[in-house]
XYZ file of C-alpha atoms in Angstrom:
514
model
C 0.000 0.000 0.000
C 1.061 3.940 -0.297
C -1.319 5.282 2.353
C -0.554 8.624 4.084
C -1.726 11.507 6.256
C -0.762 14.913 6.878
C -1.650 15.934 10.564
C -1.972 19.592 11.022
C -3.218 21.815 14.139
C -5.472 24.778 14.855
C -2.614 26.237 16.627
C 1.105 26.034 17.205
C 1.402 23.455 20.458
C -1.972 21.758 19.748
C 0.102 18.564 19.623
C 0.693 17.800 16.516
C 4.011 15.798 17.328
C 2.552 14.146 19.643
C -0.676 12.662 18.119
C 1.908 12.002 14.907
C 3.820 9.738 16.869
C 1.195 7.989 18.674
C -0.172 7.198 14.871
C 3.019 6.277 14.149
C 3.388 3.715 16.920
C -0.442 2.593 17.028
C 0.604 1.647 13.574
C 3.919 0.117 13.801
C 2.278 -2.343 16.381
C 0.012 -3.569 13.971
C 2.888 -4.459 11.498
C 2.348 -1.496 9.613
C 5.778 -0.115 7.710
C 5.573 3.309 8.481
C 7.548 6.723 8.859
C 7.306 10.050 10.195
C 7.716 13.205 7.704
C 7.786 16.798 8.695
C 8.738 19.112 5.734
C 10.564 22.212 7.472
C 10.134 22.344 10.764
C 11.688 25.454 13.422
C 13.403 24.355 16.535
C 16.813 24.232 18.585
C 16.270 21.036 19.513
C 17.849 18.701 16.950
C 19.290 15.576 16.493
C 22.072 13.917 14.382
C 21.163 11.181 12.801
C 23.884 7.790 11.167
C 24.540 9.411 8.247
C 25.656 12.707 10.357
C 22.514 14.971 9.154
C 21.197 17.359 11.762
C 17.246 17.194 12.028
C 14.740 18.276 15.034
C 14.454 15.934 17.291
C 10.803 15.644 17.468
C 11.420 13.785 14.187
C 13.909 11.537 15.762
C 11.361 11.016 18.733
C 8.488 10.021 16.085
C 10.920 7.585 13.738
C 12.085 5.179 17.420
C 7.794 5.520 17.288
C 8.091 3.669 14.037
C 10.948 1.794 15.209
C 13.165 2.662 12.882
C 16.657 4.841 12.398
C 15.521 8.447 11.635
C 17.290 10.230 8.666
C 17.086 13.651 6.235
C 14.428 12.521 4.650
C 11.823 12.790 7.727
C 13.172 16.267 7.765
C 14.231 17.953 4.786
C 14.230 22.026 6.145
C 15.356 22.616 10.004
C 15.178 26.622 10.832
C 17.326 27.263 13.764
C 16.970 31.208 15.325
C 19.703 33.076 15.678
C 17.488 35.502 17.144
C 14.323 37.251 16.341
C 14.343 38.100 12.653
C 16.885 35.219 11.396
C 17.134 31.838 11.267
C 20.213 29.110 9.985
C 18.482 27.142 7.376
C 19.614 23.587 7.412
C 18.731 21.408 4.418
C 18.616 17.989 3.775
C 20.944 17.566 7.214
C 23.614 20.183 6.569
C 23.456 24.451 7.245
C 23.412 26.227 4.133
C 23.331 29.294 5.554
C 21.437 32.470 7.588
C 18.647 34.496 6.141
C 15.928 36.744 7.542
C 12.543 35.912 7.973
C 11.519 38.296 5.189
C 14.510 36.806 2.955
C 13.251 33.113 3.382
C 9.674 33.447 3.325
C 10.182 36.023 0.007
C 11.508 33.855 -2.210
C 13.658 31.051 -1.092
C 11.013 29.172 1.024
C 9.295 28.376 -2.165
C 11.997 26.842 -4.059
C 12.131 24.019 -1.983
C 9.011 22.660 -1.584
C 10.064 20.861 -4.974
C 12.734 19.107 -2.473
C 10.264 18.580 0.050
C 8.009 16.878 -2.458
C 10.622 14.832 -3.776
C 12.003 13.529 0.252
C 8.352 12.657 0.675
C 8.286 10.781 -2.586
C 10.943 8.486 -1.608
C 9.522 7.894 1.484
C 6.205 6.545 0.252
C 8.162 4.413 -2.092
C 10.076 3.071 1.094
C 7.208 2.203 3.692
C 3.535 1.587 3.434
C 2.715 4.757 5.217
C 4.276 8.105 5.989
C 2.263 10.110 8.851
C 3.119 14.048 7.930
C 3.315 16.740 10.244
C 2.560 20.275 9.754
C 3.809 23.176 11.348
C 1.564 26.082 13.314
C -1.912 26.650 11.223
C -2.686 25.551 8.490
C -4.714 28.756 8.176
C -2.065 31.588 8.097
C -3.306 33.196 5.219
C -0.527 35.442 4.930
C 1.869 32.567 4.461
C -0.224 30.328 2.300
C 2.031 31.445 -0.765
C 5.189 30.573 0.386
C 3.953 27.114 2.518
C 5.714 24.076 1.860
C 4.770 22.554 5.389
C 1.205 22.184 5.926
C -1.468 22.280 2.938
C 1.095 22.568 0.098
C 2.514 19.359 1.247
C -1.225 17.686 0.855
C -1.844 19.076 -2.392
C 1.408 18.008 -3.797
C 1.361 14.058 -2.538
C -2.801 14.661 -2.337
C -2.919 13.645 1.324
C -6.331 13.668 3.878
C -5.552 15.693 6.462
C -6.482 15.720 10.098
C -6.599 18.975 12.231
C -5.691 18.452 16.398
C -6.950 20.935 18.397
C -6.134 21.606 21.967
C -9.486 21.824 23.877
C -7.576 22.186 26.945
C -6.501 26.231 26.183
C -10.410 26.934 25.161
C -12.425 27.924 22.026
C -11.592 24.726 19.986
C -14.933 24.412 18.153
C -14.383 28.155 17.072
C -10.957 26.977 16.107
C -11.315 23.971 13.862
C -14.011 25.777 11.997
C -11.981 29.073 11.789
C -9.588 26.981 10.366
C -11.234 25.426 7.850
C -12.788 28.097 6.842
C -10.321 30.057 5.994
C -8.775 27.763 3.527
C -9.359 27.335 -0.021
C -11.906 25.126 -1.460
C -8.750 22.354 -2.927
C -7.688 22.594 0.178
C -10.701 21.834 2.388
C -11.555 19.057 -0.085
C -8.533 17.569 1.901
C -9.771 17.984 5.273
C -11.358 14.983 6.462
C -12.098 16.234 10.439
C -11.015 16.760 13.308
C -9.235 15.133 16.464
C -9.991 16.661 19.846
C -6.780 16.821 22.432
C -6.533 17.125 26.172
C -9.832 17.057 27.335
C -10.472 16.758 30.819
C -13.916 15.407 32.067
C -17.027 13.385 30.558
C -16.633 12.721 27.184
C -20.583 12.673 26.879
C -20.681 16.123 27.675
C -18.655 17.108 24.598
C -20.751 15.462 21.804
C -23.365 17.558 21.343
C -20.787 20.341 20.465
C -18.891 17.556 17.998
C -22.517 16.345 16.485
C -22.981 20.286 15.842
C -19.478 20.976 14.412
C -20.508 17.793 12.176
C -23.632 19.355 10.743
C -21.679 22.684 10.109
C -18.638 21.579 8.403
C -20.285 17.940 6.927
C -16.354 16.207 8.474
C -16.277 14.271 11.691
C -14.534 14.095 14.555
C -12.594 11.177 14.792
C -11.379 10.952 18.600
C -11.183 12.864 21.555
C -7.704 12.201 23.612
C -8.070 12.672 26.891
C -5.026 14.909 28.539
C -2.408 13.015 30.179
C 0.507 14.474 32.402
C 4.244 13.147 31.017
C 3.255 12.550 27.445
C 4.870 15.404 25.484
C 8.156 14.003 23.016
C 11.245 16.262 21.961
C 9.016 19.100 20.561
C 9.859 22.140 18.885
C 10.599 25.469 20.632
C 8.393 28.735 20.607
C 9.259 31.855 19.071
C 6.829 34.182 20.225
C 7.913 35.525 23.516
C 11.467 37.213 24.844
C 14.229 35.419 25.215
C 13.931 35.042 28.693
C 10.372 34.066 29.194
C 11.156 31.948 25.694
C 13.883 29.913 27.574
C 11.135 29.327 30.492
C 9.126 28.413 28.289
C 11.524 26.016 26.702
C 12.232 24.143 30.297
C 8.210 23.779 30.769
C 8.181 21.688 27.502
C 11.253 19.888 28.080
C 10.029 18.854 31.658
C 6.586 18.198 30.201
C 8.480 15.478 27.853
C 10.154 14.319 30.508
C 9.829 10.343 30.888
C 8.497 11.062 34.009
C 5.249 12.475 35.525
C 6.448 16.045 37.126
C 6.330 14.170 40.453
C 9.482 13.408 41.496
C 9.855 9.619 42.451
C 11.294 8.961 46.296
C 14.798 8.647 46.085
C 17.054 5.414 46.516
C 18.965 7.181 49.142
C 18.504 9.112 52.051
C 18.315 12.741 50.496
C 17.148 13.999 47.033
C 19.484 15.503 44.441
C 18.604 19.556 43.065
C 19.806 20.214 40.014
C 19.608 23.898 38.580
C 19.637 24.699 34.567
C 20.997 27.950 33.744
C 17.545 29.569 31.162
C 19.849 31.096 28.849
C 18.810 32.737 25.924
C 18.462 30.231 22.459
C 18.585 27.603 24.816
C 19.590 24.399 22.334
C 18.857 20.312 23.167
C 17.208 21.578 26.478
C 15.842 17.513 26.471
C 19.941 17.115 27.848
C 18.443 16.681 31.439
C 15.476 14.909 30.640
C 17.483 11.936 31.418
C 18.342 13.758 34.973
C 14.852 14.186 35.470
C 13.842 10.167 34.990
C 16.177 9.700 37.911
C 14.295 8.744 41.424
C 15.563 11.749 43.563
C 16.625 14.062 41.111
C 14.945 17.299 41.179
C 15.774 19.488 37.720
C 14.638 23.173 37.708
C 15.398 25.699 35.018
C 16.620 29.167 36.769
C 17.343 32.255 36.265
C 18.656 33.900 39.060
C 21.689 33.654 41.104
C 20.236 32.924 44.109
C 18.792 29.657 42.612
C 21.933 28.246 42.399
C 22.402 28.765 46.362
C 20.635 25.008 47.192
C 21.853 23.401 43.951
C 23.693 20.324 43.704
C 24.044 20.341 40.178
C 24.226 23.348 37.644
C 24.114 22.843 34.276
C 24.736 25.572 31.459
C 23.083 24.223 28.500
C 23.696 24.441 25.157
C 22.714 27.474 23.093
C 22.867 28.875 19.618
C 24.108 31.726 20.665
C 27.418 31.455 22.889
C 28.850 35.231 23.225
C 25.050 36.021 24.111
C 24.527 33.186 26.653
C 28.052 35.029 28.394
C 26.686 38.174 28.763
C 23.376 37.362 30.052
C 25.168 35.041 32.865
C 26.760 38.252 33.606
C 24.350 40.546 33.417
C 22.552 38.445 36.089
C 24.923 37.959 38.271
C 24.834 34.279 37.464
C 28.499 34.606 36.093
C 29.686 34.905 39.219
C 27.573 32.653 41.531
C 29.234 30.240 38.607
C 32.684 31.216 39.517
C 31.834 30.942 43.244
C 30.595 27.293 42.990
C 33.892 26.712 41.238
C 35.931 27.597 43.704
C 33.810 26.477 46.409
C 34.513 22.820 44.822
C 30.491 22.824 44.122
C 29.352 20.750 40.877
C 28.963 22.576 37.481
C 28.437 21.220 34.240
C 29.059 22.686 30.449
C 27.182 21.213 27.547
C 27.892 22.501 24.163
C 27.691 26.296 24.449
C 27.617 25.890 28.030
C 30.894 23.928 28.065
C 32.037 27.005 25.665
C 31.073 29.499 28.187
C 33.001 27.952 30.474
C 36.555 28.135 29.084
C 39.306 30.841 28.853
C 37.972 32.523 25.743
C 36.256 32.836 22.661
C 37.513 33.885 19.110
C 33.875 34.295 17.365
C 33.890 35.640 13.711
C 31.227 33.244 12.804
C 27.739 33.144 14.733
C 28.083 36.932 17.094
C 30.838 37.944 14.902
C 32.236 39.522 18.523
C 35.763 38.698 17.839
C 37.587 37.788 21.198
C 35.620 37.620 24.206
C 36.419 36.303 27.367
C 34.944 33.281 29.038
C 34.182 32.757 32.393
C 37.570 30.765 33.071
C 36.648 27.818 34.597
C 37.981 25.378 32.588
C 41.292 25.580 30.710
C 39.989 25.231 26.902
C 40.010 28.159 24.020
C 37.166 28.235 21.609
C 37.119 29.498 17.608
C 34.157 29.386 16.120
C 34.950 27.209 12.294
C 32.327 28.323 9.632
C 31.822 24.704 8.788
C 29.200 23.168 11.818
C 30.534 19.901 12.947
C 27.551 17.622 13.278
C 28.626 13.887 15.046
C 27.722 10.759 16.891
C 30.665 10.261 19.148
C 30.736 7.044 21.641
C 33.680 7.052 24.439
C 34.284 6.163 27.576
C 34.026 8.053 31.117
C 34.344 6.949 34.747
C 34.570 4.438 33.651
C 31.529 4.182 31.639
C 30.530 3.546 28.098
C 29.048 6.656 26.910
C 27.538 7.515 23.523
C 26.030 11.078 22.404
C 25.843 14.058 19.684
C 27.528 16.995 18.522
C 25.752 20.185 16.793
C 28.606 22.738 17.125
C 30.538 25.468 15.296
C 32.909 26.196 17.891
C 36.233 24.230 18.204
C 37.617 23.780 21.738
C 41.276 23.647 22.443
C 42.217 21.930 25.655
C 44.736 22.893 27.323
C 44.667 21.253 30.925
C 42.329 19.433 33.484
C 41.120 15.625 32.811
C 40.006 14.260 29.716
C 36.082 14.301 29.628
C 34.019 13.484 26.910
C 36.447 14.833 24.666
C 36.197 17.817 26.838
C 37.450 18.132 30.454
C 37.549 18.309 34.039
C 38.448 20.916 36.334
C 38.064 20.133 40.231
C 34.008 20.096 40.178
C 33.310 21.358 36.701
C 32.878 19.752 34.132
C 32.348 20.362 30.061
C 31.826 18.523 26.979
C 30.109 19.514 23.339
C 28.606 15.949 23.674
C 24.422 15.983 23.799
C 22.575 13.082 24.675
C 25.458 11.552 26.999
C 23.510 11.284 30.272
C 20.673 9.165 28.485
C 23.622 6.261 28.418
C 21.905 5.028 31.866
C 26.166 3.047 33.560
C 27.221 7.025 32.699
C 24.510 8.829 34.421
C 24.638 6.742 37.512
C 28.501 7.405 37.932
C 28.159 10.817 37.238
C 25.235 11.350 39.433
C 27.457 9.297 42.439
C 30.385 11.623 41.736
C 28.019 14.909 41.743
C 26.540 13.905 45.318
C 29.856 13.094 46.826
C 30.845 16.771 45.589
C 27.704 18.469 46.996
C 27.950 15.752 50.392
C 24.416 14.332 49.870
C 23.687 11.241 50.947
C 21.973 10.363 47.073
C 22.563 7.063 45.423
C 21.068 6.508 41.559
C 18.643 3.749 41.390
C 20.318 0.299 39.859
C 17.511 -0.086 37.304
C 16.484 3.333 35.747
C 16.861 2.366 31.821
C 15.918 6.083 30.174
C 15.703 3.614 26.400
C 13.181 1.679 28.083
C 11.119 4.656 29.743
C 11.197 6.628 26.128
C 9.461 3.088 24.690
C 6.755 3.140 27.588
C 6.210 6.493 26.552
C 5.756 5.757 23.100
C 3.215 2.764 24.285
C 1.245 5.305 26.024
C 0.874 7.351 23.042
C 0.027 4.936 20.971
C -2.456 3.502 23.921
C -3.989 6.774 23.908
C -4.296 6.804 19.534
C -5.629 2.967 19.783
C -7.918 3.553 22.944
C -9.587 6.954 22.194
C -9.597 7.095 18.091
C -12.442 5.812 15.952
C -9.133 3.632 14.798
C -11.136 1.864 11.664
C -12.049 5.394 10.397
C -8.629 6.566 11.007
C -7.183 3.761 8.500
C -9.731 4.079 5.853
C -8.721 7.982 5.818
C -4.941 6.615 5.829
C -5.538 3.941 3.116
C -8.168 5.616 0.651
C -7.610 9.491 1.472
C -10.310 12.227 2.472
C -13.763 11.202 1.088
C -15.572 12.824 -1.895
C -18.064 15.579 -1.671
C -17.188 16.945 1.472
C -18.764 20.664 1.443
C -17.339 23.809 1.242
C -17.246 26.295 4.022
C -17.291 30.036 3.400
C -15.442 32.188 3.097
C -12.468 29.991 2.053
C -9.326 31.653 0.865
C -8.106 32.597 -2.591
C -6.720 29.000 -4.277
């Protein structure tokens, strides 16, 4: 078969990713060859997949739904901000350089949706089913010219499509027939219905408002999910707030995806571990210490003040995309030097990516700030210069002992020039840096780690024996595809999949010019 779906949202955060890869797995379990698509998508949360192609990780997260290796294909266009009006636009894996939001969506956004077209393509020809995701609305009428991720994409491969819509935020009736609405008459011919998420209470209650949306639009709704704590994947970033309520708003999703409920589980030991993640601004792979959080006794908080870091155990600067602007936040904050307190204090710290960066002597930067030299904070012995060409890896290693395997998304180079070898970074008393992502999900690493952290801070913590973060990401996968198999009209749901959006479904007015 060549079936297919393109699942789109009223809204941005309507949960799109997550209903795709609950699709994805429902379908996978019932032998179905299938694979997730998402034709640009904008985030700082990526991934590097075999072949050493950079993609966002939400498309990672939905291709171990399919059980299967993710690649370029499942992502052809990755926007990474720079800041507010620019992006990096990756393609097909590898940066091919900055533009503007006006520059990309005037001209050069619409030259690739041939490309797009063409990943999908082989895709279909691959597995039995590709489950598409679009990005935002569907309905932003003043994009519709330039789209090549939502209703271009169906038109092209002439895909149903399903629109999510968070009922838990209010006003989703209004919202999926807004939506459809204000698209074009091809276009709603390829809008099947409608898929209710997060909905708290009696299902009952809710269907005479579905029955009515039925008789207004002549498309059905084909399940209502009911909202779940714990159940969010690697999901994009926002873009519509500050940087520093942005990088809050970054730790509430990670933490939301977290394997765990936001309970903490009872620790192993006598007293809990607190770790503290520096919010800095274009926060990157933010999902780092999501594998922190799955830890019984581990208690991970983003922060952004310098008294936060008074009861910590653990700080962690995170990665960023923008280094020489993470710096001089710290130290406008004052977090700069409750960082170079810690250090000498012997107190745990830990650098990831532009975090381990921040941390060094200093930074030659001609290539993302353009700041020239600028120093670091100095507390570990390692120079940085920024090399035009992005070095995108999937490193394995050892430390304490430990196998270790991870990812590196990184234009700065790090020179090391003392301490203990770390992750191809180093060690310095109680700090700690390495460009490495992903390395605390390798569960023997963590746990040492974790041991050597509380015997720095003197807590009495000890890791539990048995937390496998692998095997919590696959029950979290099972419970989205539980929710997709328990709470979908699941024989509608293939029919749309295998045949496509039915005939004759009736325009709504006022549409939008085709």
């Amino acid at each position: 078969m060549n079936g297919g779906l393109l699942v789109a949202g009223t809204t941005s955060d309507a949960g799109k990713s997550v209903v795709t890869a609950g699709i994805c797995r429902w379908l996978v379990r019932q032998g179905v060859k299938v694979a997730p698509f998402k034709a640009q998508n904008m985030s700082l949360n990526s991934f590097v997949t075999r072949e050493g192609a950079e993609i966002g990780r939400a498309q990672a997260m939905q291709a171990q739904a399919c059980r299967i290796e993710p690649t370029a294909l499942m992502n052809p266009v990755l926007l990474k901000p720079g800041g507010e009006q620019s992006s990096q636009v990756v393609l097909l894996g590898r940066p091919v350089g900055e533009l503007s939001a006006r520059g990309y969506h005037g001209g050069r956004q619409q030259k690739l949706l041939g490309t797009v077209l063409d990943c999908l393509a082989e895709l279909r020809g691959t597995y039995d089913v590709v489950i598409c995701e679009g990005a935002g609305s569907p309905a932003e009428i003043n994009l519709r010219r330039t789209d090549i991720v939502n209703m271009a994409v169906a038109r092209g491969a002439r895909l149903p499509v399903l629109i999510v819509g968070d009922i838990d935020r209010g006003g989703v009736f209004a919202s999926f027939f807004g939506t459809l609405a204000l698209l074009s008459r091809e276009d709603q011919e390829l809008v099947a219905g409608f898929l209710v998420n997060k909905f708290r209470g009696d299902v009952s209650l809710l269907e005479p408002g579905l029955d009515m949306l039925h008789g207004l639009t002549g498309r059905r709704t084909f399940g209502v999910l009911p909202f779940r704590h714990g159940l969010g994947i690697d999901e994009e970033d926002g873009l519509g707030v500050p940087p520093l309520e942005r990088s809050r708003e970054w730790g509430r999703v990670s933490l939301r995806g977290a394997v765990r409920e936001s309970a903490v589980a009872p620790p192993v030991g006598e007293e809990i571990l607190r770790v503290a993640v520096c919010a800095v601004p274009l926060m990157s792979n933010f999902t780092d210490v999501d594998a922190l959080a799955a830890e019984p006794g581990v208690v991970v908080r983003f922060v952004d003040r310098p008294e936060e870091l008074s009861d910590a155990d653990l700080v962690v600067v995170p990665g960023t995309r923008g280094t020489v602007r993470a710096l001089r936040w710290l130290r406008e904050r004052g977090l700069a030097e409750a960082l170079e307190r810690r250090a000498r204090e012997g107190r745990p710290v830990l650098g990831i990516c532009g975090g381990f960066q921040v941390l060094g002597e200093h930074i030659e930067d001609e290539v993302e700030s353009r700041a020239g030299h600028v120093d670091g904070l100095g507390l570990l012995p390692v120079r940085v210069r920024f090399a035009r060409e992005k070095t995108l890896a999937r490193p394995e290693g050892e430390a304490l002992g430990e196998r270790v395997e991870g990812y590196e998304i990184h234009h700065g180079v790090a020179e090391v020039t003392g301490g203990e070898p770390f992750l191809d970074g180093c060690r310095s008393g109680a700090v700690w840096g390495t460009h490495w992502h992903g390395s605390l999900e390798s569960d023997g690493f963590r746990r040492a780690f974790l041991r050597e952290v509380a015997a720095a801070a003197g807590r009495r913590f000890v890791p539990a024996a048995d937390t496998s973060f692998a095997a919590l990401r696959e029950e979290q996968l099972d419970r989205l595809g539980d929710l997709i198999e328990q709470h979908t009209d699941t024989d509608a749901l293939w029919r749309l999949i295998e045949s496509g959006a039915p005939r004759g479904l009736p325009f709504i007015p006022p549409g939008a010019p085709a």
